[in-house]
Coordinates of C-alpha atoms and ligand atoms in Angstrom, one line a residue:
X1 CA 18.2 32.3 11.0
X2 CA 14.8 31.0 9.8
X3 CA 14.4 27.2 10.9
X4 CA 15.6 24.8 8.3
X5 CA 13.0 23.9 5.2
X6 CA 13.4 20.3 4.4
X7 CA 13.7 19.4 0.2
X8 CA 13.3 16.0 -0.2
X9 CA 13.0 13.9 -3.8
X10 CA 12.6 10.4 -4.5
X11 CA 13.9 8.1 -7.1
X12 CA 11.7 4.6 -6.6
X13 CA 12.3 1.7 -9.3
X14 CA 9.5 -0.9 -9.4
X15 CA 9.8 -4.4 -11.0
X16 CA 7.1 -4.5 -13.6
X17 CA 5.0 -7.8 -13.0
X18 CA 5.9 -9.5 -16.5
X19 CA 6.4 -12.9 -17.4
X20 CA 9.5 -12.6 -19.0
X21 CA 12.6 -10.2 -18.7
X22 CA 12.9 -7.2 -20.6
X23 CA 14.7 -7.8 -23.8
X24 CA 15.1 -11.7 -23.8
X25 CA 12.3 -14.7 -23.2
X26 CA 13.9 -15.9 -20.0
X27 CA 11.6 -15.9 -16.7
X28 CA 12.0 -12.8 -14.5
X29 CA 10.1 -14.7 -11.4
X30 CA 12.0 -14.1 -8.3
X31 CA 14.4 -17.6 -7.4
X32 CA 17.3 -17.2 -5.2
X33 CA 17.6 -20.5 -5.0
X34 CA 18.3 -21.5 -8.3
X35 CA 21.3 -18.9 -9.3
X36 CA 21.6 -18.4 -13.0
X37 CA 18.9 -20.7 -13.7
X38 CA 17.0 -17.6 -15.7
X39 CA 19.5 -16.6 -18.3
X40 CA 20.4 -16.6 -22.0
X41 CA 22.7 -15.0 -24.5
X42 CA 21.1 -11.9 -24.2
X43 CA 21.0 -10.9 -20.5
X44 CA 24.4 -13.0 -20.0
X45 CA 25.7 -10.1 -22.9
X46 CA 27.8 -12.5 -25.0
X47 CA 28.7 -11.2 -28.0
X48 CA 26.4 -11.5 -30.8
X49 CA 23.5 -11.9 -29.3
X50 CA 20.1 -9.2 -29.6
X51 CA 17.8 -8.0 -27.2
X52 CA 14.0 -7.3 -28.1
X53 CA 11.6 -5.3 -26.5
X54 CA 9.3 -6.9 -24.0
X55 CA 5.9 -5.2 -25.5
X56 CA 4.1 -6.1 -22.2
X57 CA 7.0 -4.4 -20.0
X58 CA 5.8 -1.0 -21.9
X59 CA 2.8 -1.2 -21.4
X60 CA 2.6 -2.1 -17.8
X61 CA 4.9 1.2 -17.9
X62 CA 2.5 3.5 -20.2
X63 CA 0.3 2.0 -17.8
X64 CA 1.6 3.6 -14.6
X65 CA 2.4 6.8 -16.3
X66 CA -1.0 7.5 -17.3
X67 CA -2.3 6.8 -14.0
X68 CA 0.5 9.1 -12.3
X69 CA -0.7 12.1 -15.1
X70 CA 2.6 12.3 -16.9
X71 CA 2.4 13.1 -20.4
X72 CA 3.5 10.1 -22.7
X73 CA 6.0 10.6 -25.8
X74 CA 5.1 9.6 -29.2
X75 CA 8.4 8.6 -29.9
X76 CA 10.9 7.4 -27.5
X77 CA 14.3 5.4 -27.5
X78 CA 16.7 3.1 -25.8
X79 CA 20.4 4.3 -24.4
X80 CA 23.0 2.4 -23.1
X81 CA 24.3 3.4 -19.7
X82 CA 28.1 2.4 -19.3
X83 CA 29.3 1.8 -16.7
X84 CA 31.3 -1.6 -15.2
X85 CA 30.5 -3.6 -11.8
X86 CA 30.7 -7.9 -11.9
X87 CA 26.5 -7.7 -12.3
X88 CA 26.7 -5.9 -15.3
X89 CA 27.7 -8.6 -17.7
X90 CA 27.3 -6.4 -20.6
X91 CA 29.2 -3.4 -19.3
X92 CA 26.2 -1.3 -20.0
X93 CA 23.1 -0.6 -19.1
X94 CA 19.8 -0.7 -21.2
X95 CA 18.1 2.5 -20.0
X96 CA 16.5 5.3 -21.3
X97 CA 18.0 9.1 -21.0
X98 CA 17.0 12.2 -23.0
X99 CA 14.2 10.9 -24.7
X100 CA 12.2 9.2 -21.8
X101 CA 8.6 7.7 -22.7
X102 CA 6.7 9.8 -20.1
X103 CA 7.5 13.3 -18.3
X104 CA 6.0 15.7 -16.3
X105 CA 3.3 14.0 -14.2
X106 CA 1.9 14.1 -10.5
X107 CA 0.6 12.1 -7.7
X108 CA -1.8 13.9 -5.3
X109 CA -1.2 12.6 -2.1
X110 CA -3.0 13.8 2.2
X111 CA -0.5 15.0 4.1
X112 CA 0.7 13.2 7.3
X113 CA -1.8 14.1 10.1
X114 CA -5.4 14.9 10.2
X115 CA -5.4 18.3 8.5
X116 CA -7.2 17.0 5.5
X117 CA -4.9 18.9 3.4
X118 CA -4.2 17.8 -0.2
X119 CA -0.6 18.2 -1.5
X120 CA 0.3 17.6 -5.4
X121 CA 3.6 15.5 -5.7
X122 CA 5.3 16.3 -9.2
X123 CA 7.0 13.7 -11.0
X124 CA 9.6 14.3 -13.2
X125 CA 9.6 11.6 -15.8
X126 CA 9.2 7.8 -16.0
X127 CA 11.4 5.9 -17.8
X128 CA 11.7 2.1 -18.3
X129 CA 15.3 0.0 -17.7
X130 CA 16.7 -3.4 -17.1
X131 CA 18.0 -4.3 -13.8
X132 CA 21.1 -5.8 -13.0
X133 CA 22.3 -9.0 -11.4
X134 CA 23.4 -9.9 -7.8
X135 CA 26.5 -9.7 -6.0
X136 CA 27.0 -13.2 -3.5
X137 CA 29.6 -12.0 -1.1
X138 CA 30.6 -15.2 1.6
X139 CA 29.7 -13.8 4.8
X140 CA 30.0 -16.6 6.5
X141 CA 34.1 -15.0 7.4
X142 CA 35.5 -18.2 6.6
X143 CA 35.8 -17.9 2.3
X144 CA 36.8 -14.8 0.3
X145 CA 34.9 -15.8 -2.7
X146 CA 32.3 -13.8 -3.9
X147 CA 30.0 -14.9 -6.9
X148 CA 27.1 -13.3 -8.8
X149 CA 24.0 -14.2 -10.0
X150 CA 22.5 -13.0 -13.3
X151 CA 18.3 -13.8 -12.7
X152 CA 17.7 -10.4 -11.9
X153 CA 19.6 -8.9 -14.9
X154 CA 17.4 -7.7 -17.6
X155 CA 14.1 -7.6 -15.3
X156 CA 12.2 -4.8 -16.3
X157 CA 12.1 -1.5 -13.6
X158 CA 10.1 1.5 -14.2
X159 CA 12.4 4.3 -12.4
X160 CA 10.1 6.7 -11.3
X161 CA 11.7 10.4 -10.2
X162 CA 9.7 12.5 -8.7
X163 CA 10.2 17.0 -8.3
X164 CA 11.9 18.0 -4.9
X165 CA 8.6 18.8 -3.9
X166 CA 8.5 16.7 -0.5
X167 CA 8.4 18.8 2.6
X168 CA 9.3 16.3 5.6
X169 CA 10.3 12.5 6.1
X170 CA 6.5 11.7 7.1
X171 CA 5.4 13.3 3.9
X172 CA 8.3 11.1 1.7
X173 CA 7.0 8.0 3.5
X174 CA 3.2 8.9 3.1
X175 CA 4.0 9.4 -1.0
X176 CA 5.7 6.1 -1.0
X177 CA 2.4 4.4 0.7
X178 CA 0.3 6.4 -2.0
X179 CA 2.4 5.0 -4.9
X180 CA 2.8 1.5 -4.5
X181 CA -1.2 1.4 -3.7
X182 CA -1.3 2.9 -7.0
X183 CA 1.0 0.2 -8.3
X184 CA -0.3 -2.6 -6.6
X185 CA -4.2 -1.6 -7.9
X186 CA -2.7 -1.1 -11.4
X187 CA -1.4 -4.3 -11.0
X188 CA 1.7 -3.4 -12.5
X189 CA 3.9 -4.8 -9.5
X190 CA 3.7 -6.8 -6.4
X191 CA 5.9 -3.9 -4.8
X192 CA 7.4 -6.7 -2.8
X193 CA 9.7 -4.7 -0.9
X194 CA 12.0 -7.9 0.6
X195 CA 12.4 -9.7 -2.7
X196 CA 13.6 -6.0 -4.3
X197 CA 10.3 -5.4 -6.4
X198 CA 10.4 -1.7 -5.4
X199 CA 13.7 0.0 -3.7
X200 CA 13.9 3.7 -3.3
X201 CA 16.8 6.4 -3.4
X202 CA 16.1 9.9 -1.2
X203 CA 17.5 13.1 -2.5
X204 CA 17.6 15.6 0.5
X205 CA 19.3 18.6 1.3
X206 CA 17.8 21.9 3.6
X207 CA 17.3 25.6 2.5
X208 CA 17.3 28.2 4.8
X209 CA 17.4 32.0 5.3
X210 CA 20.2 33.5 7.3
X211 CA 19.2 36.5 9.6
X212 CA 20.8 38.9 7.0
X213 CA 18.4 37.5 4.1
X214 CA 20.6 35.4 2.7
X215 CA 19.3 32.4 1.3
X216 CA 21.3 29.2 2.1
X217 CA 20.9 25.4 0.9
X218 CA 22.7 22.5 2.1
X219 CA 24.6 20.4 0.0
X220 CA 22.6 17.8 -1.4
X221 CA 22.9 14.2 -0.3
X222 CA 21.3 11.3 -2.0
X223 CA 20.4 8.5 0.4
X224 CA 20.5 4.8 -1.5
X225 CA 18.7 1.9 -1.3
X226 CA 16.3 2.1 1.0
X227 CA 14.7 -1.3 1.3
X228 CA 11.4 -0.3 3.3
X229 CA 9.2 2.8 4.1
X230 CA 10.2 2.7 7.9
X231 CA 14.0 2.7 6.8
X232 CA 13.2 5.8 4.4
X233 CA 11.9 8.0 7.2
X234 CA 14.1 7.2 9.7
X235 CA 17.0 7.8 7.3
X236 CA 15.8 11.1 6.4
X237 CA 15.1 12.1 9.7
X238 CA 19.0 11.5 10.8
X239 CA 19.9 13.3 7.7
X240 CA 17.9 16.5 8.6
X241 CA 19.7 16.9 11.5
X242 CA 22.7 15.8 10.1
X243 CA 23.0 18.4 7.4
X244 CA 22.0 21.1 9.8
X245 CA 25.0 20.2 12.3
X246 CA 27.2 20.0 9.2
X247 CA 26.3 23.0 7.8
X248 CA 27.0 25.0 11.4
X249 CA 30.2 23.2 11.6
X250 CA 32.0 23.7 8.0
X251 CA 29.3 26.4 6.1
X252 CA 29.4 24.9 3.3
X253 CA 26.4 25.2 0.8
X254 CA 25.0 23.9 -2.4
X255 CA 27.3 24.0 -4.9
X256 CA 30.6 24.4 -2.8
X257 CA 31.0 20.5 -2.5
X258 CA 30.1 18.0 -5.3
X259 CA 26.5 16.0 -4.0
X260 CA 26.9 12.9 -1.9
X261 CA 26.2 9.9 -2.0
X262 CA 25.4 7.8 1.5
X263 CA 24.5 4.5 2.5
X264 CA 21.8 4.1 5.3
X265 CA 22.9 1.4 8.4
X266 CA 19.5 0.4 9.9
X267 CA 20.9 -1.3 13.1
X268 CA 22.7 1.9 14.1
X269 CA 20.0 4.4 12.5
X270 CA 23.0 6.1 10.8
X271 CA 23.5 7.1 7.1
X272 CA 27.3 6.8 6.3
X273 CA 29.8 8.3 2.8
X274 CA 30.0 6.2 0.3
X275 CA 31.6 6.0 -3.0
X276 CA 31.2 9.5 -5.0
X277 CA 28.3 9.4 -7.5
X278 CA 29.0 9.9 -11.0
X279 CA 27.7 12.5 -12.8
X280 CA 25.6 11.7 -16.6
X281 CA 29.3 12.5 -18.2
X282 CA 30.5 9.8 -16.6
X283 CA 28.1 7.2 -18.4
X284 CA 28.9 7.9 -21.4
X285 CA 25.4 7.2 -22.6
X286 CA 24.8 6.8 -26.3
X287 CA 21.7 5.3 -28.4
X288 CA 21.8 1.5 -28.4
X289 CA 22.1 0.5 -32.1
X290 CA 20.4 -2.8 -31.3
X291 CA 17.7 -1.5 -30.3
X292 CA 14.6 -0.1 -32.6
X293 CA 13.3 3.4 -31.3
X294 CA 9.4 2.9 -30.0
X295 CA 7.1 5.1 -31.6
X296 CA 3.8 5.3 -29.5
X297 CA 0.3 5.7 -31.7
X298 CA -2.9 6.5 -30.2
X299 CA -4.6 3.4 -30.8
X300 CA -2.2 1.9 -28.1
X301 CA -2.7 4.5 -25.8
X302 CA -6.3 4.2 -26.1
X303 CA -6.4 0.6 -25.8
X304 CA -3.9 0.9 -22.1
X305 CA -6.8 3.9 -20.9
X306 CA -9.5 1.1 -21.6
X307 CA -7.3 -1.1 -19.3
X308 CA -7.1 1.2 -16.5
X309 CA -9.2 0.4 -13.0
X310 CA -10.3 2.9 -10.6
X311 CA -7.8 4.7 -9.0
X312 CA -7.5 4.3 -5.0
X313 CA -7.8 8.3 -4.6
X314 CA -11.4 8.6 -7.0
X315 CA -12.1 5.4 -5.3
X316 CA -11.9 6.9 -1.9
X317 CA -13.9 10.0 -2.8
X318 CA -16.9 7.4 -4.4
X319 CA -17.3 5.5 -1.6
X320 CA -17.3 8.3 1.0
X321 CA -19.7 9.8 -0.5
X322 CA -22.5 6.3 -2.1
X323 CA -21.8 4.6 1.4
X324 CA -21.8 7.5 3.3
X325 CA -18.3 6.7 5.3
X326 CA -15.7 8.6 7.2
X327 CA -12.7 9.7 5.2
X328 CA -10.9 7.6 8.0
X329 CA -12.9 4.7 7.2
X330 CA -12.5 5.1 3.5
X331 CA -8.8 5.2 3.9
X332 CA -8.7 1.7 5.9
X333 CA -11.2 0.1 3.1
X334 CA -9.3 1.4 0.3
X335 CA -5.5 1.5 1.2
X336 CA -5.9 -2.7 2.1
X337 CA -6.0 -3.0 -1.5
X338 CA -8.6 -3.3 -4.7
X339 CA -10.0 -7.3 -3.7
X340 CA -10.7 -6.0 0.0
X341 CA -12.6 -2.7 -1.3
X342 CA -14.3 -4.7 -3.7
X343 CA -15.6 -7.2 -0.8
X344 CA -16.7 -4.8 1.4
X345 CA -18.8 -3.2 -1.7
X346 CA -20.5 -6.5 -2.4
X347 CA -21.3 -6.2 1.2
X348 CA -22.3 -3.0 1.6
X349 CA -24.6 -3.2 -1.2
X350 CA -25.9 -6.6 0.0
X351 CA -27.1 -5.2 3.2
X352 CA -28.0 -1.6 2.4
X353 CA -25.7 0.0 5.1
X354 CA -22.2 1.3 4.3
X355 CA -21.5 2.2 8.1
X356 CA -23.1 -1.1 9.7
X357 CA -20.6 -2.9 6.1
X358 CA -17.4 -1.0 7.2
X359 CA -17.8 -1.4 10.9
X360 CA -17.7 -5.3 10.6
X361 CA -15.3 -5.2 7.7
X362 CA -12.5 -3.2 9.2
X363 CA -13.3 -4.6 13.1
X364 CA -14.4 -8.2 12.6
X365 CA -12.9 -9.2 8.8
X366 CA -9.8 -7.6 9.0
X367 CA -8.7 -8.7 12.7
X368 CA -9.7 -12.7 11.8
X369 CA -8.1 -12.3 8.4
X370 CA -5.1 -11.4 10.3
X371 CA -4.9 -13.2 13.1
X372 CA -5.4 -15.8 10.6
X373 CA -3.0 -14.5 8.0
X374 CA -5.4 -15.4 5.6
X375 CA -5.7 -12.5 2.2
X376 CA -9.7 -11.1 1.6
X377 CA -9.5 -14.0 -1.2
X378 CA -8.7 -16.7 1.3
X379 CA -11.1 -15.2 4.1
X380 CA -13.8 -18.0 4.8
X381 CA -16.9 -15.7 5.1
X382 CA -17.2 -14.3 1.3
X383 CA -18.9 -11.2 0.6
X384 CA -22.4 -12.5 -0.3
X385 CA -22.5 -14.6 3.2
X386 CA -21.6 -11.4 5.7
X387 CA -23.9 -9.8 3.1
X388 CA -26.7 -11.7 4.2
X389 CA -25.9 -12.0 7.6
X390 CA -25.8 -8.2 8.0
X391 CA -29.2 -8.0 5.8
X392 CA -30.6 -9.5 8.7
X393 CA -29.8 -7.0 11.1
X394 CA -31.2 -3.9 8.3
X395 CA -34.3 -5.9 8.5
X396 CA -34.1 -6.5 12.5
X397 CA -34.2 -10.4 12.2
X398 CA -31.3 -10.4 14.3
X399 CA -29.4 -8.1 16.8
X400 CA -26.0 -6.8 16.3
X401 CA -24.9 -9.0 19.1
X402 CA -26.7 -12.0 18.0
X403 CA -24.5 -11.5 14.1
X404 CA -21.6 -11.4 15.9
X405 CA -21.9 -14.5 17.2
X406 CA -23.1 -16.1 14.3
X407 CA -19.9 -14.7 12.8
X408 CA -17.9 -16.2 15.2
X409 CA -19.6 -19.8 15.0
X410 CA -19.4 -19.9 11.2
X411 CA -15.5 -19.4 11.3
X412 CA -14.9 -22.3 14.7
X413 CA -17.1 -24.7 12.5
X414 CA -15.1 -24.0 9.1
X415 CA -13.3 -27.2 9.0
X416 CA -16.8 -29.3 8.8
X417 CA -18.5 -26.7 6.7
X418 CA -16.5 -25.1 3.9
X419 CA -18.2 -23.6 1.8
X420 CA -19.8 -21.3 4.3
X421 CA -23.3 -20.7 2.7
X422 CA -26.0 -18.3 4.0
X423 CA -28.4 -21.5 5.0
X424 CA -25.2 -21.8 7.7
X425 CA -26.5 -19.0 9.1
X426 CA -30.0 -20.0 9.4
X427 CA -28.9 -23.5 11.2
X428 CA -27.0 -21.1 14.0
X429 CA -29.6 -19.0 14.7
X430 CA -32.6 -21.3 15.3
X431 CA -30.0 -24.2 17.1
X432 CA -28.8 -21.0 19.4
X433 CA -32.5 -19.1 19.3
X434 CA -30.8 -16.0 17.6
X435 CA -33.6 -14.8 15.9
X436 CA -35.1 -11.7 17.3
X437 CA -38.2 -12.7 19.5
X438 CA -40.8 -9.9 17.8
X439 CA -43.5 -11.3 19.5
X440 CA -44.2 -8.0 22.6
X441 CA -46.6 -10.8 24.8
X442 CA -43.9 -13.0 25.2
X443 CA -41.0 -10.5 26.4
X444 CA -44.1 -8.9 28.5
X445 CA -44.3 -12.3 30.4
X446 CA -41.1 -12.9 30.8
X447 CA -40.5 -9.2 32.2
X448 CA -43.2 -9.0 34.6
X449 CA -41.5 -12.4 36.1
X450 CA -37.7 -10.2 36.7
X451 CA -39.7 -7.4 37.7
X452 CA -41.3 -9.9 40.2
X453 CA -38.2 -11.6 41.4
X454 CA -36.1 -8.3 41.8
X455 CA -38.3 -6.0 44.6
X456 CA -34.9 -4.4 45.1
X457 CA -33.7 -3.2 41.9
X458 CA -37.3 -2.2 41.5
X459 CA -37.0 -0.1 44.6
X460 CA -34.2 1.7 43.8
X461 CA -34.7 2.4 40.3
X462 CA -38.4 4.1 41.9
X463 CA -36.1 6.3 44.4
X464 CA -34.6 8.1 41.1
X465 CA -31.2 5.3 40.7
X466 CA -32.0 5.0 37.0
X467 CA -29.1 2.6 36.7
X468 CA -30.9 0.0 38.3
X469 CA -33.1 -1.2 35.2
X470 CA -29.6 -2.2 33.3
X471 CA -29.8 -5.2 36.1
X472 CA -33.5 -6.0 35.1
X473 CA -32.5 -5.7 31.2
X474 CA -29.4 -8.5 31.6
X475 CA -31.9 -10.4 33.2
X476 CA -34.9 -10.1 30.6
X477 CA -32.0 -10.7 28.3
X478 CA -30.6 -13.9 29.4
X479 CA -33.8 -15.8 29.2
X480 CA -35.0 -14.6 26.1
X481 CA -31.8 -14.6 23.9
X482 CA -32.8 -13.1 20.6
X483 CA -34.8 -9.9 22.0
X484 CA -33.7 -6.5 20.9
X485 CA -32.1 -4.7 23.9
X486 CA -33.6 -1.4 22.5
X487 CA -37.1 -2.6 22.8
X488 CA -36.5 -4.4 26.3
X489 CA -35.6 -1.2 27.7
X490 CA -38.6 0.9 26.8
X491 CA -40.8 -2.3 28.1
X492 CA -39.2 -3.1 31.2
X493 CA -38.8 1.0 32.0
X494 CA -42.5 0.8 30.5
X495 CA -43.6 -1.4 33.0
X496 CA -41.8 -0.1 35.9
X497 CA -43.4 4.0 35.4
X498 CA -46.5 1.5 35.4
Ligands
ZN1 ZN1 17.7 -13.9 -21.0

């Protein structure tokens, strides 16, 4: 038998960043605290009472759809989903489901590891819901109550399916990472993962080839709610070789048994049954008559393209190639999101070199920001400061050395002076004498007085120990702070050749 291919697809539903809910005016922010606080006729369902479209919620969702290259519908309609559960006051859902606004897209994503190699992602369709409410069940063991709360319910989710074109866990987790960068840059969600902005369902099942020919699939099992990347993978992974023991056990293929539906327990890294999943029949879905079908011109869809930024994949390929970076330093820039690519731009530009920019950005930046759990927007230093300090260096004012601990001063001394300016950088390097000495008569003094204290090192860097000047160099270095290490070395070896 050929080894197992893996066929993974994933259903991910984002919380659209809108001010209100979907098809009523009440607040869709995120409070646990407050149950029921955000609700209204409409998302409670009581009779008589009409929803109306959120015309922000679309768009964020035309938005996305663009952006993921799915073709968008001219017309497209609302559908109600029936089905009952206590957080479905209504005892339907508002969803959409032949007539979906956008279809037939793809996300182009690098496959996991250092091959370089592109793959293409295909996405079904995108279609816009409501979400439910919350189930409360007492865990405390003492109560059997359980109670719901209805501020989630009619928040708008844009359920995103993509083909069964995933090849491995690592490559389902690495298209996850791609898409919310996406979102997040789009600014279409926070993709908050533990407040339940974006969840994830994993469709999986294996297709093989028996030694006879025979081609052989696994039933297909669809892992739900995943609540992070980690959890996505890992629960794939047990699945894979799940299915495969399975399928050696009982034979049983694609088809044979209806698909299943399984929880995932993190603790034990197990996915277990759960209840069976109902097919469309079962949902009885039928045009919702309070609804007004949404016919899409191309003045609107003009008007979202104008609205679009940059996305994180052409963003990448820009900057590699007008800063002159690594596609692994690209990636770091990039993937921490659009304000931290746009600081280390102003930087870049400021100082005239990309490398020297992404080298203190990724090191320096990002270990003080987190350390300091601090976002880009909150980091002290702002673009046009490091800008100027790292100008200094292009223009050899200063040594790398010297910058970083200018860097390093400006940030102990924040609490005295916020807002960190560039003339803070001026005060540090003459009260530390930073600035590189330039003048050759001075270093030559100060050289010929190490060379004239150290007979040793001397000696033994004239009997062929070229290590020995390194000594001589620390030395020359001490006493005159600011001198360029780089022009030290060819005076003192210089001097010593005589
Ligand atoms: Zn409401």
């Amino acid at each position: 038998m050929s080894s197992p291919t893996t066929i993974i697809g994933l259903e991910v539903h984002v919380q659209l960043q809108t001010q209100s809910k979907i098809f009523c005016g009440c607040s869709s922010a995120y409070n646990p605290t407050h149950p029921n606080a955000q609700t209204c006729p409409v998302c409670l369902g009581l009779p008589g009472s009409l929803p109306v479209m959120n015309r922000r919620a679309f768009e964020l969702g035309v938005k996305t759809a663009i952006a993921l290259n799915c073709d968008i519908a001219p017309f497209t309609k609302w559908d109600r989903k029936q089905y009952y559960y206590p957080d479905l006051p209504k005892g339907y859902q508002i969803s959409q489901f032949d007539l979906p606004f956008s279809d037939d897209g793809f996300l182009e994503i690098d496959a996991p590891g250092d091959s370089g190699e592109k793959r293409r992602i295909g996405i079904i369709r995108a279609h816009l819901e409501e979400d439910a409410g919350k189930n409360m069940h007492d865990e405390s063991g003492r109560g059997t109550d359980s109670q719901v709360d209805l501020n989630r319910a009619g928040t708008p989710l844009l359920e995103i399916v993509s083909q069964p074109d995933l090849r491995s866990p690592a490559e389902a987790k690495a298209y996850l990472e791609e898409l919310k960068l996406l979102l997040t840059y789009l600014e279409v969600s926070d993709c908050n993962m533990q407040e339940g902005s974006l969840r994830c369902d994993a469709n999986v099942n294996l297709h093989m080839e028996a030694e006879d020919g025979q081609k052989i699939a696994t039933p297909i099992v669809e892992v739900k709610n995943l609540n992070s990347f980690r959890n996505v993978e890992l629960a794939l992974e047990y699945e894979v070789k799940r299915q495969l023991e399975q399928w050696q056990k009982t034979g049983q293929t694609l088809g044979e048994v209806a698909k299943e539906t399984r929880g995932f327990d993190a603790a034990r890294g197990v996915t277990f049954a759960q209840r069976g999943k109902e097919e469309a029949s079962d949902y009885r879905y039928f045009p919702d008559p309070d609804l007004v079908p949404v016919t899409v011109s191309s003045a609107f869809l003009d008007q979202v393209r104008e609205s679009l930024c940059e996305f994180p994949a052409d963003r990448r390929k820009r900057m590699a190639v007008a800063y002159q970076l690594s596609d692994y330093d690209v990636r770091v820039i990039v993937d921490q999101g659009r304000a931290f690519a746009n600081y280390f731009e102003e930087v870049a530009k400021l100082c005239s070199d990309g490398k020297q920019a992404s080298n203190w950005v990724t090191q320096d930046v990002l270990r003080e920001m987190n350390e300091r759990r601090l976002t880009i927007d909150e980091f002290p230093i702002r673009a046009a400061v490091l800008g100027n300090l790292l100008e200094r260096i292009t223009k050899k004012q200063v040594t790398i050395k010297s910058a970083r601990e200018v860097f390093v001063e400006l940030l102990s001394e924040l609490h005295s002076r916020t807002p960190i300016s560039a003339h803070h950088i001026d005060q540090i390097i003459a009260e530390k004498g930073l600035a590189l000495v330039t003048d050759t008569g001075e270093l030559e003094r100060v050289i010929g007085e190490v060379i004239a204290k150290n007979p040793k090192a001397v000696a033994d860097f004239q009997s062929g120990k070229q290590a020995a000047v390194g000594a001589l160099i620390g030395q020359v270095m001490k006493s005159v702070k600011g001198a360029d290490p780089q022009k030290v070395r060819e005076l003192v070896v210089a001097k010593l050749r005589g």
